[in-house]
mmCIF file of C-alpha atoms in Angstrom:
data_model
loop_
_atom_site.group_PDB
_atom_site.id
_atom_site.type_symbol
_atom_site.label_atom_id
_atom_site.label_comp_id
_atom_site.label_asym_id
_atom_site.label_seq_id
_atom_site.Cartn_x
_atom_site.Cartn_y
_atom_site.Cartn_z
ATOM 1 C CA UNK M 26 -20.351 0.631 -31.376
ATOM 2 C CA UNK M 27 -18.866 -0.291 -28.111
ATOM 3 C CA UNK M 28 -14.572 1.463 -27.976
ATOM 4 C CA UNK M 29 -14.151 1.216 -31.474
ATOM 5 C CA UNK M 30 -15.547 -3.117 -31.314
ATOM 6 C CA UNK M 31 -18.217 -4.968 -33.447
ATOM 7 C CA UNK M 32 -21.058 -5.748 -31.652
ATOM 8 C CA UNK M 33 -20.536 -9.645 -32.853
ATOM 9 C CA UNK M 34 -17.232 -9.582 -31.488
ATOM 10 C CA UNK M 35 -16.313 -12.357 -29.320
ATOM 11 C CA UNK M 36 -15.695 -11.998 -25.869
ATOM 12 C CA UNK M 37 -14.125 -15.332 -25.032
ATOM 13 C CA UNK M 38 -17.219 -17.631 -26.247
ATOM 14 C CA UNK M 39 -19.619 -14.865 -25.968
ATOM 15 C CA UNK M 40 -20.350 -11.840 -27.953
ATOM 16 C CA UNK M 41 -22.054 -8.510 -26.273
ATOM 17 C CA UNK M 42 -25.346 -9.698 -27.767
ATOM 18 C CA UNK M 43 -25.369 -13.040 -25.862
ATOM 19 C CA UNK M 44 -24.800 -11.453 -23.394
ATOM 20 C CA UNK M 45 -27.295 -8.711 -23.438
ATOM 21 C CA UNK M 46 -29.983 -11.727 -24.670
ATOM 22 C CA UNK M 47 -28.474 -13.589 -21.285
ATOM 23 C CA UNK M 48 -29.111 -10.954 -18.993
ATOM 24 C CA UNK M 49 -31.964 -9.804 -20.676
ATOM 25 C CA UNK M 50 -31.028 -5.898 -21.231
ATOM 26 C CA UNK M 51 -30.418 -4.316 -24.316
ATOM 27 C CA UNK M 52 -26.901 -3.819 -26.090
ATOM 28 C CA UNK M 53 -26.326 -0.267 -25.219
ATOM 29 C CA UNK M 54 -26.793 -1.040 -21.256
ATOM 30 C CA UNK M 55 -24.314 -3.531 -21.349
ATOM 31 C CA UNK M 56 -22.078 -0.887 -23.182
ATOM 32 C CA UNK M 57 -22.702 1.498 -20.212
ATOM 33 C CA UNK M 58 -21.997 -1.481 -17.883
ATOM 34 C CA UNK M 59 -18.176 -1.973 -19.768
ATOM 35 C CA UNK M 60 -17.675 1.887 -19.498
ATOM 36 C CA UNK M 61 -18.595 2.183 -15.786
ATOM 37 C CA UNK M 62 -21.350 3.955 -16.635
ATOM 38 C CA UNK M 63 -23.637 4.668 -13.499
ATOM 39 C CA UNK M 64 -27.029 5.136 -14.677
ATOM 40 C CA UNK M 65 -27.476 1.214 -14.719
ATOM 41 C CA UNK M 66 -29.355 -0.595 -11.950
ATOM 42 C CA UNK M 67 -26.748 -1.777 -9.662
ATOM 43 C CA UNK M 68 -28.712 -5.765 -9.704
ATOM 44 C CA UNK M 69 -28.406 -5.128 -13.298
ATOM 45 C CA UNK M 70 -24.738 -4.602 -13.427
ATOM 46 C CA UNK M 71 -23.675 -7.227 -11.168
ATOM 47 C CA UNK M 72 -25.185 -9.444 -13.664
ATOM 48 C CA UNK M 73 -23.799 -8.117 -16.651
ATOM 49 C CA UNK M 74 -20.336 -8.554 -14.720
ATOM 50 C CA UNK M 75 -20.795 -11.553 -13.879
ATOM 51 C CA UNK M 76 -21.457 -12.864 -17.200
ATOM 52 C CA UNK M 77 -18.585 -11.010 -18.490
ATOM 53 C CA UNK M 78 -16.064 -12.506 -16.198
ATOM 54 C CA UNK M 79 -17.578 -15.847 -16.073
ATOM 55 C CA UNK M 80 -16.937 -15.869 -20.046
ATOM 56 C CA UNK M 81 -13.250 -14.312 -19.715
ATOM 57 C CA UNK M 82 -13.850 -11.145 -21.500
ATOM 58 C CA UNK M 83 -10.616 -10.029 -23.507
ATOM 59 C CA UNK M 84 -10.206 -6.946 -25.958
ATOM 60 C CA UNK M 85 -8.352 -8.520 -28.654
ATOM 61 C CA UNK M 86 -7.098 -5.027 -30.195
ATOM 62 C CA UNK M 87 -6.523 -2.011 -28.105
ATOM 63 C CA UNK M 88 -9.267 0.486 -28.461
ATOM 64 C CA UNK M 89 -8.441 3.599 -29.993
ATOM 65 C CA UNK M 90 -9.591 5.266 -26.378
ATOM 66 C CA UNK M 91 -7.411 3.034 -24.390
ATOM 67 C CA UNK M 92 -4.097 5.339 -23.406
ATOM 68 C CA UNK M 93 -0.709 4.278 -23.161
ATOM 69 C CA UNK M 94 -1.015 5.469 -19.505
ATOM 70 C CA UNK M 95 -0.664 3.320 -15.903
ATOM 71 C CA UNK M 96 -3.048 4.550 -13.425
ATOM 72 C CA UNK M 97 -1.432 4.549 -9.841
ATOM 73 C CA UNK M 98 -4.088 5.028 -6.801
ATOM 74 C CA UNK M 99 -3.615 6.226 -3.218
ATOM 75 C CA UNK M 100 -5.962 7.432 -0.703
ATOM 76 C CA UNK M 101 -3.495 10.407 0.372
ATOM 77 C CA UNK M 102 -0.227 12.061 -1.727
ATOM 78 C CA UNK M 103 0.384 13.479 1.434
ATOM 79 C CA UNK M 104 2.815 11.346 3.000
ATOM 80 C CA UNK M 105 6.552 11.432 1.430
ATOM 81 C CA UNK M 106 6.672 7.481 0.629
ATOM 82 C CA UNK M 107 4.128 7.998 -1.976
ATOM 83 C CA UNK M 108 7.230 9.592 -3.748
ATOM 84 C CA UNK M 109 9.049 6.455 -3.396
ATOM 85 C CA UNK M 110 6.425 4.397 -5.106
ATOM 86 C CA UNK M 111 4.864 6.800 -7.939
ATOM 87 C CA UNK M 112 9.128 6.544 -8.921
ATOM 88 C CA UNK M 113 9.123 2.665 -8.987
ATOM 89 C CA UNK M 114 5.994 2.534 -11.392
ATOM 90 C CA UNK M 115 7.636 5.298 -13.781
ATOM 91 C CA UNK M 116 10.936 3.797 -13.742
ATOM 92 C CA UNK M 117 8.692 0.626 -15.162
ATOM 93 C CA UNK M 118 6.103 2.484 -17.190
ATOM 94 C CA UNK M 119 9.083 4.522 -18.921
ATOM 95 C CA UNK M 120 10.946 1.686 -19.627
ATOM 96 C CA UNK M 121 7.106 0.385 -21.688
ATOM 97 C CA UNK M 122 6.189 3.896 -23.430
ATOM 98 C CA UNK M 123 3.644 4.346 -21.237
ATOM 99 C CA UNK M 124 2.819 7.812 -19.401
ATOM 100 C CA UNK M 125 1.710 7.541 -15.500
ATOM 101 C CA UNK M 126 -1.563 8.881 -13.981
ATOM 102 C CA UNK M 127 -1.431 9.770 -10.242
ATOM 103 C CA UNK M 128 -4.804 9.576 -8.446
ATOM 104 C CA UNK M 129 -5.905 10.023 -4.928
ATOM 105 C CA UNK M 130 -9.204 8.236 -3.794
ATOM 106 C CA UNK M 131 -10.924 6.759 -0.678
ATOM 107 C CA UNK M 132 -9.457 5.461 2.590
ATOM 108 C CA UNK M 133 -6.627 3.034 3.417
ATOM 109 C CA UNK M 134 -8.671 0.288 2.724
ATOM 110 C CA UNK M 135 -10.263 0.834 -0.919
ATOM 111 C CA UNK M 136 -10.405 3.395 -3.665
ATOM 112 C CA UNK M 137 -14.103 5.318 -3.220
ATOM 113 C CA UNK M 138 -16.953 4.375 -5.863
ATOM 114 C CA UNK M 139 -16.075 7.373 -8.303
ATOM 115 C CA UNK M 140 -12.849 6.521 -9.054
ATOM 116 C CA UNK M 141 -14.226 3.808 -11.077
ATOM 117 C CA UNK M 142 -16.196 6.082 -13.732
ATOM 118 C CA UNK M 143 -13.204 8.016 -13.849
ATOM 119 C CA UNK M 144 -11.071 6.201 -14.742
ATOM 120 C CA UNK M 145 -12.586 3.742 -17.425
ATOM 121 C CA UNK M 146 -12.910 7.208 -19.179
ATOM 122 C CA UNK M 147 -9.156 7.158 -19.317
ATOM 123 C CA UNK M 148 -8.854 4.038 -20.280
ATOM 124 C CA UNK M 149 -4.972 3.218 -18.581
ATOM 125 C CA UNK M 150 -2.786 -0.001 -19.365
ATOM 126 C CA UNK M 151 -3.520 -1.490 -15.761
ATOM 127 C CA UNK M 152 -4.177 -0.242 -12.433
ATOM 128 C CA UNK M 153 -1.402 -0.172 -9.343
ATOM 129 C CA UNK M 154 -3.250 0.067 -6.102
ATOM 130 C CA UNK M 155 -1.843 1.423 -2.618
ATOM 131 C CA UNK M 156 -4.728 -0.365 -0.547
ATOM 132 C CA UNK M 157 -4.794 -2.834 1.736
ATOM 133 C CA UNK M 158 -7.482 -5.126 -0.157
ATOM 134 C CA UNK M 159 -10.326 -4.190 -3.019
ATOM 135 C CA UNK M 160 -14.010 -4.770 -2.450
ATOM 136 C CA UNK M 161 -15.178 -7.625 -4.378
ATOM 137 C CA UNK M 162 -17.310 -5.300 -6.411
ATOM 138 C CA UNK M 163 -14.625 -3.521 -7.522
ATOM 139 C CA UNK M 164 -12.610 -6.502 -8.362
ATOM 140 C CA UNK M 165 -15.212 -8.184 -10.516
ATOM 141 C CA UNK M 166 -15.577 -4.022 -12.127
ATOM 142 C CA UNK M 167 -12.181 -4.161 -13.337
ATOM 143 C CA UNK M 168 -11.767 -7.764 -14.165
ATOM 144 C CA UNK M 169 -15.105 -7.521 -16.131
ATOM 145 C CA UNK M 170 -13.296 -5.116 -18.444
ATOM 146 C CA UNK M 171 -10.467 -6.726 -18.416
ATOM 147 C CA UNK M 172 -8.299 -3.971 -16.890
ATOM 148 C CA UNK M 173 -5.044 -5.955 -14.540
ATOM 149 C CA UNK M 174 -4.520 -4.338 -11.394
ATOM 150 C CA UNK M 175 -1.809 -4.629 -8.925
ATOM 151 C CA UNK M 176 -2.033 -3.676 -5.086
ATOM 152 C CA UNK M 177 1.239 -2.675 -3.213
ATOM 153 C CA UNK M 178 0.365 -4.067 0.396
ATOM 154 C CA UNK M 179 1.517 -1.376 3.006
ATOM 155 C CA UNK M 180 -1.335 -3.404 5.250
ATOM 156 C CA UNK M 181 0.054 -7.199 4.690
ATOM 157 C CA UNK M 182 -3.383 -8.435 4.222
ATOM 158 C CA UNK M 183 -4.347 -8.751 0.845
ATOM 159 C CA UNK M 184 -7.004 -11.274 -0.484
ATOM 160 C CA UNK M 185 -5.520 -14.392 -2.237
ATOM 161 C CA UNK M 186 -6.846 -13.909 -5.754
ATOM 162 C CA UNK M 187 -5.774 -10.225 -5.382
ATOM 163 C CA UNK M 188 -2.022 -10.276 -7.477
ATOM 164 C CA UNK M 189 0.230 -7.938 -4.541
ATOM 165 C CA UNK M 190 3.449 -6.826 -3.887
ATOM 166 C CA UNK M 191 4.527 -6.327 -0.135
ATOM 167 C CA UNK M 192 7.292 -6.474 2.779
ATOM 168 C CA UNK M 193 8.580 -8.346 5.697
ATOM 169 C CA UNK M 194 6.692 -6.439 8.201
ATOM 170 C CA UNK M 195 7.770 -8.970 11.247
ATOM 171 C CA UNK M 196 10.835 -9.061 10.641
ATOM 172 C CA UNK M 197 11.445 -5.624 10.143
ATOM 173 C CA UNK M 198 9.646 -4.826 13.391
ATOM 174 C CA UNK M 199 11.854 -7.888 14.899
ATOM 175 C CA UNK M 200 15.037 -6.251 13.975
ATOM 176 C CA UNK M 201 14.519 -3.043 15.086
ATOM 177 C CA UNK M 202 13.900 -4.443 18.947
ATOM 178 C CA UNK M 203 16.713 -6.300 18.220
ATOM 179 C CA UNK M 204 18.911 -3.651 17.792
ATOM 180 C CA UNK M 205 17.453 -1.444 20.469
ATOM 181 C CA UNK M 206 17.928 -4.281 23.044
ATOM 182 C CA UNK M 207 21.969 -5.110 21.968
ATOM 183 C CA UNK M 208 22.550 -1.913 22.642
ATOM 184 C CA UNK M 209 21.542 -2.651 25.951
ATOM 185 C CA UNK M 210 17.913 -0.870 26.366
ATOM 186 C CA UNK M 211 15.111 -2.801 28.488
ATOM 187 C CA UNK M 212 12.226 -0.286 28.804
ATOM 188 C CA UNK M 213 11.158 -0.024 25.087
ATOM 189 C CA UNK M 214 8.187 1.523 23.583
ATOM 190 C CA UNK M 215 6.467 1.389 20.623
ATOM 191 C CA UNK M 216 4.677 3.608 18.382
ATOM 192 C CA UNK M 217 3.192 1.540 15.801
ATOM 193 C CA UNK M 218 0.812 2.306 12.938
ATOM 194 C CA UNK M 219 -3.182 2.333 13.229
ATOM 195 C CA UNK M 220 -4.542 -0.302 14.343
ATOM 196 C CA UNK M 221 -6.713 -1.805 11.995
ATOM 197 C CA UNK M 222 -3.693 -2.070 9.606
ATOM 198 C CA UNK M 223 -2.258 -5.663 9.925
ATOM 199 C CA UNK M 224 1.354 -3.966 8.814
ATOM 200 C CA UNK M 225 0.924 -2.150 12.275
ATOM 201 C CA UNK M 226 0.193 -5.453 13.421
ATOM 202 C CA UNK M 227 2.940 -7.301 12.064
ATOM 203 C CA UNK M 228 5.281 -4.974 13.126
ATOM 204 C CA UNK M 229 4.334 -5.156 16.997
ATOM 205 C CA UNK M 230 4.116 -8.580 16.802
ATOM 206 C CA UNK M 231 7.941 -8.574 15.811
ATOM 207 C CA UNK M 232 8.617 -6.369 18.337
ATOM 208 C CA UNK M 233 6.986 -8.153 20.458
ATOM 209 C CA UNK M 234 9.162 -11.274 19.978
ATOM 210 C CA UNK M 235 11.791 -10.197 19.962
ATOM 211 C CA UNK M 236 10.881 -8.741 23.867
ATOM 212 C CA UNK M 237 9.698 -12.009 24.674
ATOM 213 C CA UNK M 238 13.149 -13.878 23.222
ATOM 214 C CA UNK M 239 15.325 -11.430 25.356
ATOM 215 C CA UNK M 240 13.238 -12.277 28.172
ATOM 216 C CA UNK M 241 11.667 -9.222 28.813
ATOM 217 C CA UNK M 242 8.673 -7.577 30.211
ATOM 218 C CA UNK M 243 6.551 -5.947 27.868
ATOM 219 C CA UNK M 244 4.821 -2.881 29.175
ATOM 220 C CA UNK M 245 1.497 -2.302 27.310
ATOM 221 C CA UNK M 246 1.949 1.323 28.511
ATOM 222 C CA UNK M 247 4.456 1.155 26.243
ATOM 223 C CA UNK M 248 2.625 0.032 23.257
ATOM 224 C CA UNK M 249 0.851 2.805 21.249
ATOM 225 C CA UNK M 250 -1.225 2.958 17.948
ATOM 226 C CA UNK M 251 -0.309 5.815 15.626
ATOM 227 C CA UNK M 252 -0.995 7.156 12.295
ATOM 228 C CA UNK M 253 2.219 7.093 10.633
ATOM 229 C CA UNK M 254 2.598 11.016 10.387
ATOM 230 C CA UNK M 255 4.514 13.376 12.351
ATOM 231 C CA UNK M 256 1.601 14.657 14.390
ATOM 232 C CA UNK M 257 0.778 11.363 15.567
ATOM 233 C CA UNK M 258 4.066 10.231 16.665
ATOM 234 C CA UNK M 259 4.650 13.408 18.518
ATOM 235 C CA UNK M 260 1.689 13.269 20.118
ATOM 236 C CA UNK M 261 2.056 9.357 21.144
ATOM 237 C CA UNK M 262 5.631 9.648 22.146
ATOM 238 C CA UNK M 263 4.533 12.949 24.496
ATOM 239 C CA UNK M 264 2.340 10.737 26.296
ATOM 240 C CA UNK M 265 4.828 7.921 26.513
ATOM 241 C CA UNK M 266 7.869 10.339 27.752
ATOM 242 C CA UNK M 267 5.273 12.079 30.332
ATOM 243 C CA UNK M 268 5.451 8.804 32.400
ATOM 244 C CA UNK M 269 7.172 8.322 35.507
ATOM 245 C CA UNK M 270 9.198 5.524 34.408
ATOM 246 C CA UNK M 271 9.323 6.424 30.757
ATOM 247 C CA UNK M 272 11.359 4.400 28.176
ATOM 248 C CA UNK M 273 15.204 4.781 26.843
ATOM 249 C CA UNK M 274 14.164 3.780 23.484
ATOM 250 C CA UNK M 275 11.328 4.338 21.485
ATOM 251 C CA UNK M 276 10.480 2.245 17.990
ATOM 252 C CA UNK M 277 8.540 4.421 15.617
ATOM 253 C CA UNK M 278 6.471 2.776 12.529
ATOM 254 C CA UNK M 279 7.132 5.099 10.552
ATOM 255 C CA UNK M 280 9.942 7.639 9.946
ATOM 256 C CA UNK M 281 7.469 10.649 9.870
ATOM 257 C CA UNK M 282 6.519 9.341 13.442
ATOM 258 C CA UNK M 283 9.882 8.883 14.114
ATOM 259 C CA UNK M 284 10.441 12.907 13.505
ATOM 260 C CA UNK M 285 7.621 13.210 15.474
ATOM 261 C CA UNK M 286 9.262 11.230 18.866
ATOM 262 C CA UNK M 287 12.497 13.566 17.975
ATOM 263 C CA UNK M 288 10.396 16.651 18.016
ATOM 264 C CA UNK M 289 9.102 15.226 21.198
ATOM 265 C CA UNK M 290 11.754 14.451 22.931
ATOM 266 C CA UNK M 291 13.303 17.730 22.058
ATOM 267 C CA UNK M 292 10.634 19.458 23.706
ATOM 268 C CA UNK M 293 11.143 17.318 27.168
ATOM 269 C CA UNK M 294 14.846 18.189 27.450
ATOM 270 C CA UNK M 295 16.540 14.795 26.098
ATOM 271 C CA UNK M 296 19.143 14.187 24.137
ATOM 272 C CA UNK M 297 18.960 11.933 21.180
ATOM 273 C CA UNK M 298 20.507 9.222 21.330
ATOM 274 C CA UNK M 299 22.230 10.335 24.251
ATOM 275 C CA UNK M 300 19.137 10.206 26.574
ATOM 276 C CA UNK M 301 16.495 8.371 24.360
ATOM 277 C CA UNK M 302 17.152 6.144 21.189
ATOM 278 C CA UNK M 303 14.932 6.624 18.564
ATOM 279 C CA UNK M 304 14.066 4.109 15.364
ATOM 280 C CA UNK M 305 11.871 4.615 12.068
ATOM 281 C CA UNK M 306 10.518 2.437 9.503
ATOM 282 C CA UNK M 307 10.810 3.031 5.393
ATOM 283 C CA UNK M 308 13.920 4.830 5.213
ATOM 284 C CA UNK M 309 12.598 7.032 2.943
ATOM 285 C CA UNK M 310 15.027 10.156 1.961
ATOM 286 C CA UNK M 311 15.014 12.725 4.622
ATOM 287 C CA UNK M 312 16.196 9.657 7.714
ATOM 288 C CA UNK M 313 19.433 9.902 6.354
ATOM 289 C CA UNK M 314 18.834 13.910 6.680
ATOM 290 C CA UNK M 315 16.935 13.889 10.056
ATOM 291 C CA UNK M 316 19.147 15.345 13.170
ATOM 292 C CA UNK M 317 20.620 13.624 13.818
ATOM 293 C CA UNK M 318 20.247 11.111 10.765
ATOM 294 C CA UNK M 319 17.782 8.072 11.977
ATOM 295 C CA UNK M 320 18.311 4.288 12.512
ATOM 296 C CA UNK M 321 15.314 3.031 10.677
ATOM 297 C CA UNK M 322 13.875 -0.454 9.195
ATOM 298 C CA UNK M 323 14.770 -0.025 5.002
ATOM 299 C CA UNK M 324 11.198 -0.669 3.381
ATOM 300 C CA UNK M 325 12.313 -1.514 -0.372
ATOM 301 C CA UNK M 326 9.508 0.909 -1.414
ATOM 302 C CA UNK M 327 10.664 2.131 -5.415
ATOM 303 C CA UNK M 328 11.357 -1.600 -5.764
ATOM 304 C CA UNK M 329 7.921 -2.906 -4.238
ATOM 305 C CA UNK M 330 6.340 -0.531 -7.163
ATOM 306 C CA UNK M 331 8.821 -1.712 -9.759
ATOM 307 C CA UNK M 332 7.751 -4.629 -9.052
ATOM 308 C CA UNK M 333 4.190 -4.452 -8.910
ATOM 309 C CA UNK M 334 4.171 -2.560 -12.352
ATOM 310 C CA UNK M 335 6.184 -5.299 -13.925
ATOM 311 C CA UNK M 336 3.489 -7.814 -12.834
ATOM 312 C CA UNK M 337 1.032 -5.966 -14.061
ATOM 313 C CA UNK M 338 2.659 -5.491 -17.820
ATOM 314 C CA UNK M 339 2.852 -9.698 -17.330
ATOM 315 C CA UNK M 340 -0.901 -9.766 -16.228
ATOM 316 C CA UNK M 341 -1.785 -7.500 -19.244
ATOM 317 C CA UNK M 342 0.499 -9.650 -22.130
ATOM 318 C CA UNK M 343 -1.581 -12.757 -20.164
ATOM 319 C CA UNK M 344 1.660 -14.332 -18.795
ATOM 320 C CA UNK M 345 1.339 -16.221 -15.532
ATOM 321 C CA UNK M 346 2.429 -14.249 -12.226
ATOM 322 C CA UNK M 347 2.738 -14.851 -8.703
ATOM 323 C CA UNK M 348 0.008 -13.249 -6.436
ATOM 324 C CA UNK M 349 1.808 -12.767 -3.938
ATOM 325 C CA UNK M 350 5.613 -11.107 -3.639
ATOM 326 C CA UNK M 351 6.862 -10.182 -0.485
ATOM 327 C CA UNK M 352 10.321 -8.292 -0.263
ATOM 328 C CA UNK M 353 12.892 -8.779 2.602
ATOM 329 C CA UNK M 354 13.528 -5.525 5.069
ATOM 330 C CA UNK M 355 16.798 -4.348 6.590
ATOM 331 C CA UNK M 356 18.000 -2.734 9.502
ATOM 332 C CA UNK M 357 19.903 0.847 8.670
ATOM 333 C CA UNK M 358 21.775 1.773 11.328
ATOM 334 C CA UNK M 359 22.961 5.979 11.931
ATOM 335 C CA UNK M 360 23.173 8.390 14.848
ATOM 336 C CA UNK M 361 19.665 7.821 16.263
ATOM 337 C CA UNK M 362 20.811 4.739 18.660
ATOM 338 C CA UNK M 363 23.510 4.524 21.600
ATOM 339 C CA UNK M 364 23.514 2.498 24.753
ATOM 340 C CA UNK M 365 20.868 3.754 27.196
ATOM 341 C CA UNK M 366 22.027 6.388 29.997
ATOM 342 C CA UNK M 367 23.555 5.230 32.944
ATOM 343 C CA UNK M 368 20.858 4.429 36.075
#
């Protein structure tokens, strides 16, 4: 018995015995295949899957192991606008019965291969993903067992038959210039994210523009690739301030590197905003705290999650969605900005 189904149930126009006879293995490995078992040869399990998924596998009953739960993945809790999001998916999930199951796993770009075993044996609703993309392994894993997933973009680069909720990167990084150069600033750096991340990307390229619209020179000493923590913003807006001709406004990627260029520029004598204007990105809660409280881009974050957890209750009831949302940004503008200082 295979979660509670007969082995002559249909999968589509398939049962697990065709399928077995198809790729010719017995019932019980393609049982370990749909539980993510890994003592199956990995040629063998690509085939399995692919028969699966080319037949459009469907449980028609939930299986008695299957928990009212939604899994949400990161590679790090660390950072404070995982908060944001894991509150977006239980504002949804709450609102459906269903319990939420935080995991961390992997690197910014995909969950690592032992997630996968663990969580089949959970069993969740769906999957939201913080990632910038899945491998195609993994997507043909979880469509093979027909679990929906959901990734929340922070990298603005998803694939197209990936279902994703994400932001207005550009023009978020395009109004935050904006603002920095109507106050009257020229020399403007940038701290931006790391830079294989196309957000990171995006985000110079709007500040970028909106340089090159003002007609202004763009220093690439000025241009810097962070990490989006404190550490890294501190350490990038040290090396920027330690110039001769160092900037009157710096643009952060992040409002934990933004605390990091205010720590900074504490520690070089200046005054913010009086000597050096400082901007963030994400708005999450402790801008509005900061000192003194930041100008930063608003990144809808609980919303991007409620909305990624709502297309995945769509995907799951088989409804037709979107892949791809993308949610506007907004400037917020506090204490952290003010003309530059006389020449």
């Amino acid at each position: 018995m295979l979660l509670g189904m007969r082995d002559d149930e249909e999968m589509g126009r398939i049962t697990l015995a065709q399928v077995a006879e198809r790729a010719g293995v017995s019932i019980s490995t393609v049982s370990k295949v749909l539980n993510g078992r890994q003592d199956v040869a990995a040629p063998t399990r690509v085939k399995v899957e692919r028969l699966l998924e080319a037949h459009a596998y469907r449980r028609t009953t939930r299986s008695a192991r299957e928990a009212p739960l939604i899994e949400i993945v990161f590679h790090e809790l660390e950072s404070i606008w995982a908060m944001e999001l894991i509150r977006g998916v239980e504002n949804v999930a709450k609102a459906h019965n269903a319990g939420v199951v935080l995991t961390e796993s992997g690197t910014r770009h995909a969950p690592g291969p032992e997630w996968m075993e663990a969580m089949l044996q959970r069993r969740p609703l769906g999957v939201v993903l913080v990632f910038s993309t899945l491998p195609g392994a993994v997507k043909q894993q979880l469509r093979a067992r027909s679990i929906p997933f959901v990734i929340i973009d922070p990298a603005g680069d998803p694939d197209p038959d990936v279902p994703s909720v994400g932001s207005a990167n550009w023009n978020g990084g395009l109004a935050a210039t904006r603002h920095l150069i109507e106050r009257g600033h020229r020399r403007i750096g940038i701290v931006t994210g790391p830079e294989d991340m196309l957000c990171s990307r995006a985000r110079l390229d709007g500040y970028r523009s909106a340089m090159t619209m003002a007609g202004l020179e763009v220093d690439p000493g000025l241009i810097l690739f962070g990490d989006f923590h404190v550490e890294g913003g501190y350490d990038r807006a040290t090396e920027m301030l330690s110039r001769p001709q160092r900037p009157t406004a710096i643009f952060a990627g992040s409002d934990l590197q933004a605390l990091g260029v205010l720590e900074a520029a504490r520690v070089h004598g200046l005054r913010v905003p009086d000597d050096l204007s400082v901007v963030g990105y994400d708005d999450v809660s402790i801008a509005r705290w900061a000192s003194p409280a930041l100008t930063t881009v608003h990144q809808p974050l609980r919303q991007m999650a409620e909305e990624a957890t709502q297309m995945l209750m769509r995907l799951r009831a088989e409804e037709p969605v979107s892949t791809r949302l993308e949610l506007a940004t907004s400037l917020v503008v506090r204490k952290s900005t003010a003309p530059p200082p006389e020449s």
